Amino acid sequence: MMAVAAIGGSSSVPVVDPAKTGFNGLTADHFMKMLITQLKNQDPLEPVGNEEILNQISTMRSLQSNIELGDAMKAITSNQQLSTAAGFIGRSVTGTDATNRLVTGIASRALLRDGKAYVAVGDIEMPLANVTGVEEA
């Protein structure tokens, strides 16, 4: 969490990162702490069975694997988009920038920002998704 100072005052309001709320904010450590807490606080007359504990551990591993797979897929997609954008370097590209302004010129570089690929024509950066034409220079 980060704090944002109020205008004209010194009090701060906590800002919650939406990517770190709910299940997105849980890590394997959180699950282990919950499991240990559950074991510490279980009813001694009716303890949690080994099968249920193994099922919970299996669920934690599965969830962690899904999170890791999702992260890996995002990285692969970003790298693939960057590779495509890099293929446009030295070619004449046409498209629009982020403000829908028409851009035409020779692509001088490719970059990745916030998981999105861009092609630069001079100082103007055009999202790869906005490229509508590519020709040999």
GROMACS .gro file of N, CA and C in nm:
model
  411
    1MET      N    1   0.083  -0.119   0.000
    1MET     CA    2   0.000   0.000   0.000
    1MET      C    3   0.087   0.124   0.000
    2MET      N    4   0.040   0.226  -0.065
    2MET     CA    5   0.110   0.354  -0.060
    2MET      C    6   0.015   0.457  -0.004
    3ALA      N    7   0.067   0.560   0.055
    3ALA     CA    8  -0.015   0.665   0.114
    3ALA      C    9  -0.017   0.785   0.021
    4VAL      N   10  -0.132   0.847   0.014
    4VAL     CA   11  -0.148   0.966  -0.068
    4VAL      C   12  -0.181   1.082   0.026
    5ALA      N   13  -0.102   1.187   0.021
    5ALA     CA   14  -0.125   1.301   0.109
    5ALA      C   15  -0.248   1.379   0.063
    6ALA      N   16  -0.328   1.422   0.157
    6ALA     CA   17  -0.446   1.502   0.125
    6ALA      C   18  -0.404   1.642   0.085
    7ILE      N   19  -0.480   1.704  -0.001
    7ILE     CA   20  -0.450   1.840  -0.044
    7ILE      C   21  -0.472   1.934   0.073
    8GLY      N   22  -0.371   2.012   0.101
    8GLY     CA   23  -0.382   2.111   0.208
    8GLY      C   24  -0.379   2.052   0.347
    9GLY      N   25  -0.340   1.927   0.361
    9GLY     CA   26  -0.336   1.867   0.493
    9GLY      C   27  -0.225   1.766   0.501
   10SER      N   28  -0.206   1.712   0.620
   10SER     CA   29  -0.098   1.617   0.638
   10SER      C   30  -0.149   1.475   0.655
   11SER      N   31  -0.282   1.456   0.657
   11SER     CA   32  -0.334   1.320   0.673
   11SER      C   33  -0.317   1.244   0.543
   12SER      N   34  -0.308   1.113   0.554
   12SER     CA   35  -0.291   1.033   0.434
   12SER      C   36  -0.401   0.929   0.425
   13VAL      N   37  -0.431   0.892   0.302
   13VAL     CA   38  -0.535   0.793   0.276
   13VAL      C   39  -0.466   0.673   0.212
   14PRO      N   40  -0.482   0.553   0.268
   14PRO     CA   41  -0.416   0.438   0.207
   14PRO      C   42  -0.481   0.405   0.072
   15VAL      N   43  -0.397   0.376  -0.026
   15VAL     CA   44  -0.445   0.337  -0.157
   15VAL      C   45  -0.412   0.189  -0.175
   16VAL      N   46  -0.511   0.109  -0.209
   16VAL     CA   47  -0.493  -0.034  -0.223
   16VAL      C   48  -0.468  -0.068  -0.369
   17ASP      N   49  -0.362  -0.143  -0.394
   17ASP     CA   50  -0.330  -0.190  -0.529
   17ASP      C   51  -0.428  -0.302  -0.563
   18PRO      N   52  -0.513  -0.285  -0.667
   18PRO     CA   53  -0.613  -0.387  -0.700
   18PRO      C   54  -0.551  -0.522  -0.736
   19ALA      N   55  -0.426  -0.523  -0.782
   19ALA     CA   56  -0.361  -0.649  -0.817
   19ALA      C   57  -0.322  -0.728  -0.694
   20LYS      N   58  -0.330  -0.664  -0.575
   20LYS     CA   59  -0.290  -0.733  -0.453
   20LYS      C   60  -0.407  -0.749  -0.357
   21THR      N   61  -0.529  -0.757  -0.409
   21THR     CA   62  -0.646  -0.777  -0.325
   21THR      C   63  -0.707  -0.913  -0.357
   22GLY      N   64  -0.787  -0.965  -0.266
   22GLY     CA   65  -0.852  -1.094  -0.287
   22GLY      C   66  -0.748  -1.204  -0.306
   23PHE      N   67  -0.780  -1.299  -0.394
   23PHE     CA   68  -0.689  -1.410  -0.419
   23PHE      C   69  -0.559  -1.365  -0.485
   24ASN      N   70  -0.561  -1.252  -0.557
   24ASN     CA   71  -0.440  -1.202  -0.622
   24ASN      C   72  -0.333  -1.165  -0.521
   25GLY      N   73  -0.374  -1.129  -0.401
   25GLY     CA   74  -0.278  -1.086  -0.300
   25GLY      C   75  -0.221  -1.200  -0.217
   26LEU      N   76  -0.273  -1.321  -0.235
   26LEU     CA   77  -0.228  -1.434  -0.155
   26LEU      C   78  -0.105  -1.499  -0.216
   27THR      N   79  -0.013  -1.539  -0.130
   27THR     CA   80   0.106  -1.609  -0.172
   27THR      C   81   0.107  -1.747  -0.106
   28ALA      N   82   0.204  -1.828  -0.142
   28ALA     CA   83   0.218  -1.960  -0.081
   28ALA      C   84   0.240  -1.946   0.070
   29ASP      N   85   0.312  -1.841   0.112
   29ASP     CA   86   0.333  -1.816   0.255
   29ASP      C   87   0.201  -1.794   0.328
   30HIS      N   88   0.111  -1.717   0.265
   30HIS     CA   89  -0.019  -1.694   0.327
   30HIS      C   90  -0.095  -1.825   0.347
   31PHE      N   91  -0.092  -1.911   0.245
   31PHE     CA   92  -0.162  -2.038   0.257
   31PHE      C   93  -0.100  -2.126   0.366
   32MET      N   94   0.032  -2.127   0.374
   32MET     CA   95   0.097  -2.207   0.478
   32MET      C   96   0.060  -2.154   0.617
   33LYS      N   97   0.057  -2.023   0.633
   33LYS     CA   98   0.018  -1.965   0.762
   33LYS      C   99  -0.125  -2.001   0.798
   34MET      N  100  -0.215  -1.998   0.697
   34MET     CA  101  -0.354  -2.036   0.723
   34MET      C  102  -0.364  -2.183   0.761
   35LEU      N  103  -0.288  -2.268   0.694
   35LEU     CA  104  -0.289  -2.411   0.724
   35LEU      C  105  -0.237  -2.437   0.865
   36ILE      N  106  -0.128  -2.373   0.902
   36ILE     CA  107  -0.071  -2.390   1.036
   36ILE      C  108  -0.168  -2.339   1.142
   37THR      N  109  -0.231  -2.224   1.114
   37THR     CA  110  -0.330  -2.169   1.208
   37THR      C  111  -0.447  -2.264   1.223
   38GLN      N  112  -0.491  -2.322   1.112
   38GLN     CA  113  -0.601  -2.419   1.117
   38GLN      C  114  -0.564  -2.538   1.203
   39LEU      N  115  -0.441  -2.589   1.184
   39LEU     CA  116  -0.397  -2.705   1.263
   39LEU      C  117  -0.385  -2.671   1.411
   40LYS      N  118  -0.335  -2.551   1.444
   40LYS     CA  119  -0.321  -2.509   1.584
   40LYS      C  120  -0.457  -2.496   1.652
   41ASN      N  121  -0.558  -2.452   1.576
   41ASN     CA  122  -0.688  -2.421   1.636
   41ASN      C  123  -0.794  -2.526   1.611
   42GLN      N  124  -0.755  -2.645   1.566
   42GLN     CA  125  -0.855  -2.747   1.539
   42GLN      C  126  -0.908  -2.807   1.669
   43ASP      N  127  -1.024  -2.863   1.661
   43ASP     CA  128  -1.088  -2.929   1.774
   43ASP      C  129  -1.014  -3.060   1.801
   44PRO      N  130  -0.954  -3.077   1.922
   44PRO     CA  131  -0.878  -3.199   1.949
   44PRO      C  132  -0.965  -3.325   1.945
   45LEU      N  133  -1.096  -3.310   1.967
   45LEU     CA  134  -1.184  -3.426   1.965
   45LEU      C  135  -1.221  -3.466   1.822
   46GLU      N  136  -1.209  -3.371   1.728
   46GLU     CA  137  -1.239  -3.399   1.588
   46GLU      C  138  -1.131  -3.333   1.501
   47PRO      N  139  -1.009  -3.387   1.506
   47PRO     CA  140  -0.900  -3.324   1.429
   47PRO      C  141  -0.923  -3.339   1.277
   48VAL      N  142  -0.860  -3.249   1.205
   48VAL     CA  143  -0.867  -3.254   1.059
   48VAL      C  144  -0.791  -3.378   1.014
   49GLY      N  145  -0.850  -3.453   0.925
   49GLY     CA  146  -0.788  -3.576   0.877
   49GLY      C  147  -0.673  -3.549   0.781
   50ASN      N  148  -0.585  -3.648   0.772
   50ASN     CA  149  -0.469  -3.636   0.682
   50ASN      C  150  -0.513  -3.613   0.538
   51GLU      N  151  -0.620  -3.678   0.498
   51GLU     CA  152  -0.668  -3.665   0.360
   51GLU      C  153  -0.709  -3.521   0.330
   52GLU      N  154  -0.779  -3.459   0.425
   52GLU     CA  155  -0.821  -3.320   0.404
   52GLU      C  156  -0.701  -3.226   0.399
   53ILE      N  157  -0.602  -3.249   0.485
   53ILE     CA  158  -0.482  -3.165   0.484
   53ILE      C  159  -0.409  -3.182   0.350
   54LEU      N  160  -0.396  -3.306   0.303
   54LEU     CA  161  -0.331  -3.330   0.174
   54LEU      C  162  -0.407  -3.264   0.060
   55ASN      N  163  -0.541  -3.267   0.067
   55ASN     CA  164  -0.622  -3.200  -0.035
   55ASN      C  165  -0.598  -3.049  -0.034
   56GLN      N  166  -0.586  -2.991   0.085
   56GLN     CA  167  -0.561  -2.847   0.095
   56GLN      C  168  -0.422  -2.812   0.041
   57ILE      N  169  -0.323  -2.894   0.073
   57ILE     CA  170  -0.188  -2.870   0.022
   57ILE      C  171  -0.187  -2.884  -0.130
   58SER      N  172  -0.257  -2.983  -0.180
   58SER     CA  173  -0.266  -3.002  -0.325
   58SER      C  174  -0.333  -2.882  -0.391
   59THR      N  175  -0.436  -2.831  -0.330
   59THR     CA  176  -0.505  -2.712  -0.383
   59THR      C  177  -0.412  -2.592  -0.383
   60MET      N  178  -0.333  -2.576  -0.276
   60MET     CA  179  -0.237  -2.465  -0.269
   60MET      C  180  -0.134  -2.476  -0.381
   61ARG      N  181  -0.082  -2.597  -0.402
   61ARG     CA  182   0.018  -2.617  -0.507
   61ARG      C  183  -0.042  -2.589  -0.645
   62SER      N  184  -0.164  -2.633  -0.664
   62SER     CA  185  -0.232  -2.611  -0.792
   62SER      C  186  -0.253  -2.462  -0.817
   63LEU      N  187  -0.297  -2.391  -0.715
   63LEU     CA  188  -0.319  -2.248  -0.727
   63LEU      C  189  -0.188  -2.175  -0.757
   64GLN      N  190  -0.081  -2.213  -0.687
   64GLN     CA  191   0.049  -2.152  -0.710
   64GLN      C  192   0.097  -2.180  -0.852
   65SER      N  193   0.076  -2.302  -0.900
   65SER     CA  194   0.116  -2.338  -1.037
   65SER      C  195   0.037  -2.256  -1.139
   66ASN      N  196  -0.092  -2.236  -1.113
   66ASN     CA  197  -0.174  -2.156  -1.204
   66ASN      C  198  -0.127  -2.011  -1.209
   67ILE      N  199  -0.089  -1.958  -1.094
   67ILE     CA  200  -0.038  -1.820  -1.088
   67ILE      C  201   0.092  -1.810  -1.166
   68GLU      N  202   0.182  -1.905  -1.144
   68GLU     CA  203   0.310  -1.905  -1.214
   68GLU      C  204   0.291  -1.923  -1.364
   69LEU      N  205   0.197  -2.009  -1.404
   69LEU     CA  206   0.169  -2.030  -1.546
   69LEU      C  207   0.114  -1.903  -1.610
   70GLY      N  208   0.025  -1.835  -1.539
   70GLY     CA  209  -0.029  -1.708  -1.589
   70GLY      C  210   0.079  -1.604  -1.608
   71ASP      N  211   0.170  -1.594  -1.510
   71ASP     CA  212   0.281  -1.499  -1.522
   71ASP      C  213   0.371  -1.534  -1.639
   72ALA      N  214   0.398  -1.664  -1.656
   72ALA     CA  215   0.483  -1.708  -1.768
   72ALA      C  216   0.417  -1.677  -1.902
   73MET      N  217   0.287  -1.698  -1.911
   73MET     CA  218   0.215  -1.669  -2.036
   73MET      C  219   0.217  -1.520  -2.068
   74LYS      N  220   0.204  -1.436  -1.966
   74LYS     CA  221   0.213  -1.291  -1.988
   74LYS      C  222   0.351  -1.254  -2.041
   75ALA      N  223   0.455  -1.313  -1.983
   75ALA     CA  224   0.591  -1.283  -2.027
   75ALA      C  225   0.614  -1.329  -2.170
   76ILE      N  226   0.564  -1.448  -2.204
   76ILE     CA  227   0.580  -1.499  -2.341
   76ILE      C  228   0.508  -1.410  -2.440
   77THR      N  229   0.387  -1.369  -2.406
   77THR     CA  230   0.310  -1.282  -2.494
   77THR      C  231   0.380  -1.148  -2.513
   78SER      N  232   0.431  -1.091  -2.406
   78SER     CA  233   0.503  -0.963  -2.415
   78SER      C  234   0.627  -0.978  -2.503
   79ASN      N  235   0.703  -1.086  -2.483
   79ASN     CA  236   0.823  -1.107  -2.563
   79ASN      C  237   0.789  -1.128  -2.711
   80GLN      N  238   0.679  -1.197  -2.738
   80GLN     CA  239   0.638  -1.219  -2.876
   80GLN      C  240   0.597  -1.087  -2.941
   81GLN      N  241   0.525  -1.002  -2.868
   81GLN     CA  242   0.486  -0.872  -2.921
   81GLN      C  243   0.609  -0.785  -2.947
   82LEU      N  244   0.706  -0.789  -2.856
   82LEU     CA  245   0.828  -0.711  -2.874
   82LEU      C  246   0.906  -0.760  -2.996
   83SER      N  247   0.910  -0.890  -3.015
   83SER     CA  248   0.977  -0.947  -3.131
   83SER      C  249   0.910  -0.901  -3.260
   84THR      N  250   0.778  -0.900  -3.262
   84THR     CA  251   0.704  -0.852  -3.379
   84THR      C  252   0.735  -0.705  -3.405
   85ALA      N  253   0.732  -0.624  -3.298
   85ALA     CA  254   0.761  -0.481  -3.312
   85ALA      C  255   0.904  -0.459  -3.362
   86ALA      N  256   0.997  -0.539  -3.314
   86ALA     CA  257   1.137  -0.526  -3.357
   86ALA      C  258   1.152  -0.558  -3.505
   87GLY      N  259   1.067  -0.645  -3.556
   87GLY     CA  260   1.069  -0.678  -3.698
   87GLY      C  261   1.029  -0.562  -3.787
   88PHE      N  262   0.966  -0.461  -3.730
   88PHE     CA  263   0.924  -0.343  -3.806
   88PHE      C  264   1.034  -0.237  -3.817
   89ILE      N  265   1.142  -0.251  -3.740
   89ILE     CA  266   1.250  -0.151  -3.741
   89ILE      C  267   1.309  -0.142  -3.881
   90GLY      N  268   1.321  -0.018  -3.930
   90GLY     CA  269   1.375   0.007  -4.063
   90GLY      C  270   1.271   0.002  -4.173
   91ARG      N  271   1.149  -0.030  -4.138
   91ARG     CA  272   1.040  -0.035  -4.236
   91ARG      C  273   0.949   0.086  -4.217
   92SER      N  274   0.875   0.117  -4.322
   92SER     CA  275   0.778   0.227  -4.315
   92SER      C  276   0.650   0.173  -4.252
   93VAL      N  277   0.610   0.235  -4.142
   93VAL     CA  278   0.489   0.191  -4.072
   93VAL      C  279   0.385   0.302  -4.072
   94THR      N  280   0.260   0.261  -4.072
   94THR     CA  281   0.147   0.353  -4.065
   94THR      C  282   0.056   0.305  -3.954
   95GLY      N  283  -0.001   0.400  -3.881
   95GLY     CA  284  -0.093   0.366  -3.773
   95GLY      C  285  -0.128   0.490  -3.695
   96THR      N  286  -0.172   0.470  -3.573
   96THR     CA  287  -0.209   0.583  -3.487
   96THR      C  288  -0.136   0.571  -3.354
   97ASP      N  289  -0.109   0.687  -3.294
   97ASP     CA  290  -0.048   0.685  -3.161
   97ASP      C  291  -0.157   0.665  -3.057
   98ALA      N  292  -0.121   0.677  -2.931
   98ALA     CA  293  -0.216   0.652  -2.822
   98ALA      C  294  -0.333   0.752  -2.821
   99THR      N  295  -0.314   0.870  -2.888
   99THR     CA  296  -0.421   0.970  -2.891
   99THR      C  297  -0.496   0.968  -3.024
  100ASN      N  298  -0.480   0.860  -3.101
  100ASN     CA  299  -0.545   0.841  -3.231
  100ASN      C  300  -0.498   0.937  -3.339
  101ARG      N  301  -0.380   0.992  -3.323
  101ARG     CA  302  -0.321   1.079  -3.424
  101ARG      C  303  -0.249   0.991  -3.527
  102LEU      N  304  -0.271   1.018  -3.657
  102LEU     CA  305  -0.210   0.940  -3.763
  102LEU      C  306  -0.059   0.955  -3.761
  103VAL      N  307   0.011   0.842  -3.771
  103VAL     CA  308   0.157   0.841  -3.771
  103VAL      C  309   0.203   0.758  -3.891
  104THR      N  310   0.295   0.814  -3.969
  104THR     CA  311   0.358   0.742  -4.080
  104THR      C  312   0.506   0.777  -4.080
  105GLY      N  313   0.589   0.675  -4.096
  105GLY     CA  314   0.733   0.700  -4.100
  105GLY      C  315   0.811   0.571  -4.081
  106ILE      N  316   0.942   0.585  -4.073
  106ILE     CA  317   1.032   0.470  -4.057
  106ILE      C  318   1.041   0.436  -3.908
  107ALA      N  319   1.014   0.311  -3.878
  107ALA     CA  320   1.025   0.264  -3.739
  107ALA      C  321   1.172   0.262  -3.699
  108SER      N  322   1.205   0.333  -3.592
  108SER     CA  323   1.344   0.344  -3.549
  108SER      C  324   1.378   0.253  -3.431
  109ARG      N  325   1.277   0.212  -3.356
  109ARG     CA  326   1.302   0.124  -3.241
  109ARG      C  327   1.173   0.057  -3.196
  110ALA      N  328   1.189  -0.045  -3.116
  110ALA     CA  329   1.076  -0.116  -3.056
  110ALA      C  330   1.098  -0.117  -2.906
  111LEU      N  331   0.991  -0.106  -2.831
  111LEU     CA  332   1.004  -0.106  -2.686
  111LEU      C  333   0.885  -0.172  -2.621
  112LEU      N  334   0.905  -0.211  -2.497
  112LEU     CA  335   0.801  -0.276  -2.418
  112LEU      C  336   0.779  -0.192  -2.294
  113ARG      N  337   0.655  -0.149  -2.271
  113ARG     CA  338   0.623  -0.069  -2.153
  113ARG      C  339   0.491  -0.120  -2.094
  114ASP      N  340   0.495  -0.152  -1.967
  114ASP     CA  341   0.377  -0.202  -1.896
  114ASP      C  342   0.314  -0.321  -1.967
  115GLY      N  343   0.400  -0.408  -2.022
  115GLY     CA  344   0.352  -0.530  -2.085
  115GLY      C  345   0.298  -0.511  -2.226
  116LYS      N  346   0.311  -0.391  -2.282
  116LYS     CA  347   0.261  -0.364  -2.417
  116LYS      C  348   0.377  -0.322  -2.506
  117ALA      N  349   0.376  -0.371  -2.629
  117ALA     CA  350   0.481  -0.339  -2.725
  117ALA      C  351   0.446  -0.211  -2.801
  118TYR      N  352   0.551  -0.133  -2.830
  118TYR     CA  353   0.537  -0.008  -2.904
  118TYR      C  354   0.641  -0.004  -3.015
  119VAL      N  355   0.607   0.067  -3.124
  119VAL     CA  356   0.700   0.094  -3.233
  119VAL      C  357   0.720   0.245  -3.232
  120ALA      N  358   0.845   0.290  -3.236
  120ALA     CA  359   0.874   0.433  -3.234
  120ALA      C  360   0.907   0.481  -3.375
  121VAL      N  361   0.843   0.592  -3.413
  121VAL     CA  362   0.872   0.663  -3.537
  121VAL      C  363   0.920   0.800  -3.491
  122GLY      N  364   1.052   0.820  -3.494
  122GLY     CA  365   1.108   0.942  -3.436
  122GLY      C  366   1.084   0.940  -3.286
  123ASP      N  367   1.023   1.047  -3.235
  123ASP     CA  368   0.992   1.055  -3.091
  123ASP      C  369   0.852   1.004  -3.058
  124ILE      N  370   0.777   0.966  -3.160
  124ILE     CA  371   0.638   0.922  -3.140
  124ILE      C  372   0.635   0.771  -3.121
  125GLU      N  373   0.571   0.729  -3.013
  125GLU     CA  374   0.557   0.587  -2.984
  125GLU      C  375   0.416   0.542  -3.018
  126MET      N  376   0.407   0.440  -3.102
  126MET     CA  377   0.279   0.389  -3.148
  126MET      C  378   0.258   0.249  -3.091
  127PRO      N  379   0.146   0.223  -3.023
  127PRO     CA  380   0.122   0.088  -2.974
  127PRO      C  381   0.120  -0.011  -3.092
  128LEU      N  382   0.178  -0.127  -3.072
  128LEU     CA  383   0.184  -0.226  -3.179
  128LEU      C  384   0.044  -0.257  -3.232
  129ALA      N  385  -0.054  -0.262  -3.144
  129ALA     CA  386  -0.191  -0.292  -3.185
  129ALA      C  387  -0.249  -0.186  -3.279
  130ASN      N  388  -0.190  -0.064  -3.279
  130ASN     CA  389  -0.241   0.044  -3.363
  130ASN      C  390  -0.174   0.052  -3.500
  131VAL      N  391  -0.076  -0.036  -3.524
  131VAL     CA  392  -0.009  -0.037  -3.655
  131VAL      C  393  -0.106  -0.097  -3.758
  132THR      N  394  -0.130  -0.019  -3.866
  132THR     CA  395  -0.224  -0.065  -3.967
  132THR      C  396  -0.156  -0.100  -4.099
  133GLY      N  397  -0.030  -0.061  -4.116
  133GLY     CA  398   0.040  -0.093  -4.240
  133GLY      C  399   0.189  -0.096  -4.220
  134VAL      N  400   0.255  -0.188  -4.292
  134VAL     CA  401   0.401  -0.199  -4.287
  134VAL      C  402   0.449  -0.223  -4.430
  135GLU      N  403   0.547  -0.142  -4.472
  135GLU     CA  404   0.605  -0.158  -4.607
  135GLU      C  405   0.756  -0.147  -4.598
  136GLU      N  406   0.823  -0.202  -4.699
  136GLU     CA  407   0.968  -0.185  -4.706
  136GLU      C  408   0.998  -0.038  -4.725
  137ALA      N  409   1.104   0.011  -4.664
  137ALA     CA  410   1.139   0.153  -4.672
  137ALA      C  411   1.200   0.186  -4.807
   0.00000   0.00000   0.00000
